[in-house]
Every structure is written in C-alpha cells, then in structure tokens.
mmCIF file of C-alpha atoms in Angstrom:
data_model
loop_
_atom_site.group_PDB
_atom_site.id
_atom_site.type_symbol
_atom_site.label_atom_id
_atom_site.label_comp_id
_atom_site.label_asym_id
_atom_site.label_seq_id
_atom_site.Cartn_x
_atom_site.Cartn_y
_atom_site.Cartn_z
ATOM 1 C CA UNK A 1 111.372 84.594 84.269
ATOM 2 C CA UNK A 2 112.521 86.397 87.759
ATOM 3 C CA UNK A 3 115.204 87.942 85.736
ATOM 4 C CA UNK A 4 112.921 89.610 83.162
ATOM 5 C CA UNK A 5 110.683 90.916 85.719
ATOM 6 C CA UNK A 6 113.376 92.352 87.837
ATOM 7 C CA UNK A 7 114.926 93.736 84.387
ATOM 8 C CA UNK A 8 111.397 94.801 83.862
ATOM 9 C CA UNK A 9 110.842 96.820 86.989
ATOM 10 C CA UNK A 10 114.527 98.321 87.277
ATOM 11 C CA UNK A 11 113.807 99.872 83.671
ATOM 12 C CA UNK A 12 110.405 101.442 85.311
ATOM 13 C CA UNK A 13 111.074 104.775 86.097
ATOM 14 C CA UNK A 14 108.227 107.004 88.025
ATOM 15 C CA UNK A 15 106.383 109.529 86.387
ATOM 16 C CA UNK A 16 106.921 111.629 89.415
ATOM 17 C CA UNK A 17 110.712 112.058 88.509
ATOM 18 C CA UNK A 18 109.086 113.743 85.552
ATOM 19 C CA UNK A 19 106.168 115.512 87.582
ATOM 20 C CA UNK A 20 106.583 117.153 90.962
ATOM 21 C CA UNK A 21 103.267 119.157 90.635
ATOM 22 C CA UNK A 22 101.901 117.998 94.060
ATOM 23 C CA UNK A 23 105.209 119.079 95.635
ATOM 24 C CA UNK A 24 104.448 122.262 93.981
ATOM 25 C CA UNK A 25 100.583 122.600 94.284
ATOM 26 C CA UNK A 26 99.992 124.513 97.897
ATOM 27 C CA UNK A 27 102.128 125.731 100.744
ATOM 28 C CA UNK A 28 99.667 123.932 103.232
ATOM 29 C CA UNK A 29 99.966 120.607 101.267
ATOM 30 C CA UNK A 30 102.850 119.315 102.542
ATOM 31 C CA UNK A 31 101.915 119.133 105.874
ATOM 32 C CA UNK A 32 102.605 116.747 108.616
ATOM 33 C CA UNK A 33 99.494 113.894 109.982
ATOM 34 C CA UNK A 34 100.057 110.884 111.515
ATOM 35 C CA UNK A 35 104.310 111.506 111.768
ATOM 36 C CA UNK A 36 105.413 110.560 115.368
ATOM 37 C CA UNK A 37 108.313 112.443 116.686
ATOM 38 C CA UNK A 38 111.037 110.659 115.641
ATOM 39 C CA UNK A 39 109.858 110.261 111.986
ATOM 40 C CA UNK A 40 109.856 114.522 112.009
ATOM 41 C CA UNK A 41 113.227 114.066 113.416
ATOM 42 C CA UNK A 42 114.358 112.789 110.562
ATOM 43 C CA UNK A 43 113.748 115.780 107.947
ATOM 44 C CA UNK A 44 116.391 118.207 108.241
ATOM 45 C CA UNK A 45 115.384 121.475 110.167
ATOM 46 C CA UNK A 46 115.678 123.315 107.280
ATOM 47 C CA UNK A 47 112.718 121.804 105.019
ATOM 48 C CA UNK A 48 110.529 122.419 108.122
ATOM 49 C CA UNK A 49 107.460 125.231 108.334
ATOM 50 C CA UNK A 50 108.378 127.945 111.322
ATOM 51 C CA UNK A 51 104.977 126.519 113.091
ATOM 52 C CA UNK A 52 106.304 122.504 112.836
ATOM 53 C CA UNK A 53 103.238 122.156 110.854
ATOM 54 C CA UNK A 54 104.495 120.842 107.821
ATOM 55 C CA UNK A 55 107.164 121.603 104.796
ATOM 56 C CA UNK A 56 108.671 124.958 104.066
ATOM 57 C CA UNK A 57 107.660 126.369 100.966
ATOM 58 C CA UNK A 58 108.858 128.952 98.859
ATOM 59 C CA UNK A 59 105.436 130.013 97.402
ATOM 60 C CA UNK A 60 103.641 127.107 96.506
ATOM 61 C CA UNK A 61 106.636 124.651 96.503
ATOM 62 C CA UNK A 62 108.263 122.709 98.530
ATOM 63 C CA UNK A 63 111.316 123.586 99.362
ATOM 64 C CA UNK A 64 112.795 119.599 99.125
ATOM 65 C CA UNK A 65 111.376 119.956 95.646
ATOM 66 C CA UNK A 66 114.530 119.923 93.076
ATOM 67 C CA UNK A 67 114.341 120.619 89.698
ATOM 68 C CA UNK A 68 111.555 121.883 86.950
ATOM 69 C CA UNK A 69 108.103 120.704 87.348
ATOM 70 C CA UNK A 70 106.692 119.096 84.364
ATOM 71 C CA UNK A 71 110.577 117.714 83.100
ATOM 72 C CA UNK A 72 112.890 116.515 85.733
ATOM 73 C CA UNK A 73 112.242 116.715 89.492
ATOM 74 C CA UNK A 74 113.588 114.624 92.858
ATOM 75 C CA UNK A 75 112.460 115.124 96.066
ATOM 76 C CA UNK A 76 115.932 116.048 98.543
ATOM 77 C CA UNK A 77 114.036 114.325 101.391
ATOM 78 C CA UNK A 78 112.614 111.705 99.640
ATOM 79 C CA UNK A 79 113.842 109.065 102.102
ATOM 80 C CA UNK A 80 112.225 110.348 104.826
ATOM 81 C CA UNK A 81 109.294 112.449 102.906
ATOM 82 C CA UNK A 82 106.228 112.944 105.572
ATOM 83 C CA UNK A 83 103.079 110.543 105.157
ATOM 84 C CA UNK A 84 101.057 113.114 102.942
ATOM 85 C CA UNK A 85 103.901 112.706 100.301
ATOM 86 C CA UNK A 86 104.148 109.187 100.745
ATOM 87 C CA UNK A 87 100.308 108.766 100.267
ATOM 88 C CA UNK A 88 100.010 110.652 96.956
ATOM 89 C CA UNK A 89 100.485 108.392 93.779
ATOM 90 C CA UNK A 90 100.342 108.757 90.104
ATOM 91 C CA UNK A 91 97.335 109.015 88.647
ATOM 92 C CA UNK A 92 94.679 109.410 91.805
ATOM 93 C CA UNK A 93 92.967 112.667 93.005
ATOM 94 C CA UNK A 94 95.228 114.955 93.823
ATOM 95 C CA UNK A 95 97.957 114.370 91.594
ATOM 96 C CA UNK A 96 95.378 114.994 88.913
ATOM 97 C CA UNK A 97 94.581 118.092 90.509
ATOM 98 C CA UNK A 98 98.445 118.995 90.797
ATOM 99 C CA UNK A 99 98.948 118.290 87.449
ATOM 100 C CA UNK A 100 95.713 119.822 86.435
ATOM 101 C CA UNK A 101 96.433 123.277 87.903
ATOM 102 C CA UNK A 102 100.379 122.788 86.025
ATOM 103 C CA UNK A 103 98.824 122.409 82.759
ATOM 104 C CA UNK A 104 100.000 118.726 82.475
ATOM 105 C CA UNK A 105 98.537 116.056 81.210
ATOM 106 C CA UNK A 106 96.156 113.863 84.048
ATOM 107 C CA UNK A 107 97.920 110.505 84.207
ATOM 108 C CA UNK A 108 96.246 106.804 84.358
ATOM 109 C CA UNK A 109 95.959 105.726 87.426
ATOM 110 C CA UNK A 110 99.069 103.107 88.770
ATOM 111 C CA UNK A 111 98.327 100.237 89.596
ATOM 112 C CA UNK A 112 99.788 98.884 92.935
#
C-alpha cells in the first residue's frame, strides 16, 4: 500500500503550478512578517522591494513569478519564498480573491 500512496502523491501536482494569481494580485502582497534576518538573507537581492519591505514587483507581480498566470507558473524563489507565500494555499481566502480578480475559477479548498 506505501507504494501506491507514494505513486499517488508524486502524480499530485499543485494547482499553483497552474495558478500564480496571488503572486500576481498586489505589489504590497508579497511582503515580509515574521522573516528573521537570515531567512531574508536567503532571497537574492534582486527579488527584494528598495524599502526591504517585501518582494519587488513589476506592477502587480512578483518579480520571482515565472510564467503566465492562469496556465503554467513557478515561483524562482520558491525555496526560500517569505512566510506570506508560504501561508497562502489553494482554495482559502485569498487565493480565491487572487483568482477571483484573474477571472479564474475559485478552487476547493485543500485539504492538509
């Protein structure tokens, strides 16, 4: 049975790969909270907001966002993503809002 499951979840594939509306929702979203130091250390210098407040954005996206919102996106961070990204899951209130304000489809919540 382990190997089904595992077979299972390694075939599960995030909606958000297929999303990326919250990464793409408001330029003061992505914005650092509870991060210590060395956690902001971690995102390269060039993803960073001039005030150290939080993600660059080019508009309303991130600029670790890759790809087309609503198809195929990846996040060039993702590894070390602040807490505000890491927080955010499929289905709850502000990815429906991200989505929403996209024009895609509000997705069931996930459970954990």
């Amino acid at each position: 049975m382990q190997g089904i499951a595992a077979e299972n979840q390694s075939a599960y594939q995030s909606p958000c790969q297929a999303c990326g509306a919250c990464c793409s929702y408001s330029q003061n979203w992505p914005r650092f909270t509870i991060e210590d130091d060395a956690a902001l250390d971690l995102i390269p210098e060039r993803f960073v907001n001039e005030r150290l407040s939080g993600m660059r954005c080019d508009g309303d996206r991130c600029s670790a966002l890759s790809g087309k919102v609503g198809e195929a996106t990846s996040c060039l961070v993702y590894a070390v993503r602040p807490e505000v990204c890491r927080t955010c899951m499929p289905g709850d209130v502000e990815c429906a809002m991200a989505r929403k304000r996209h024009g895609l489809p509000i997705l069931p919540v996930v459970p954990a």
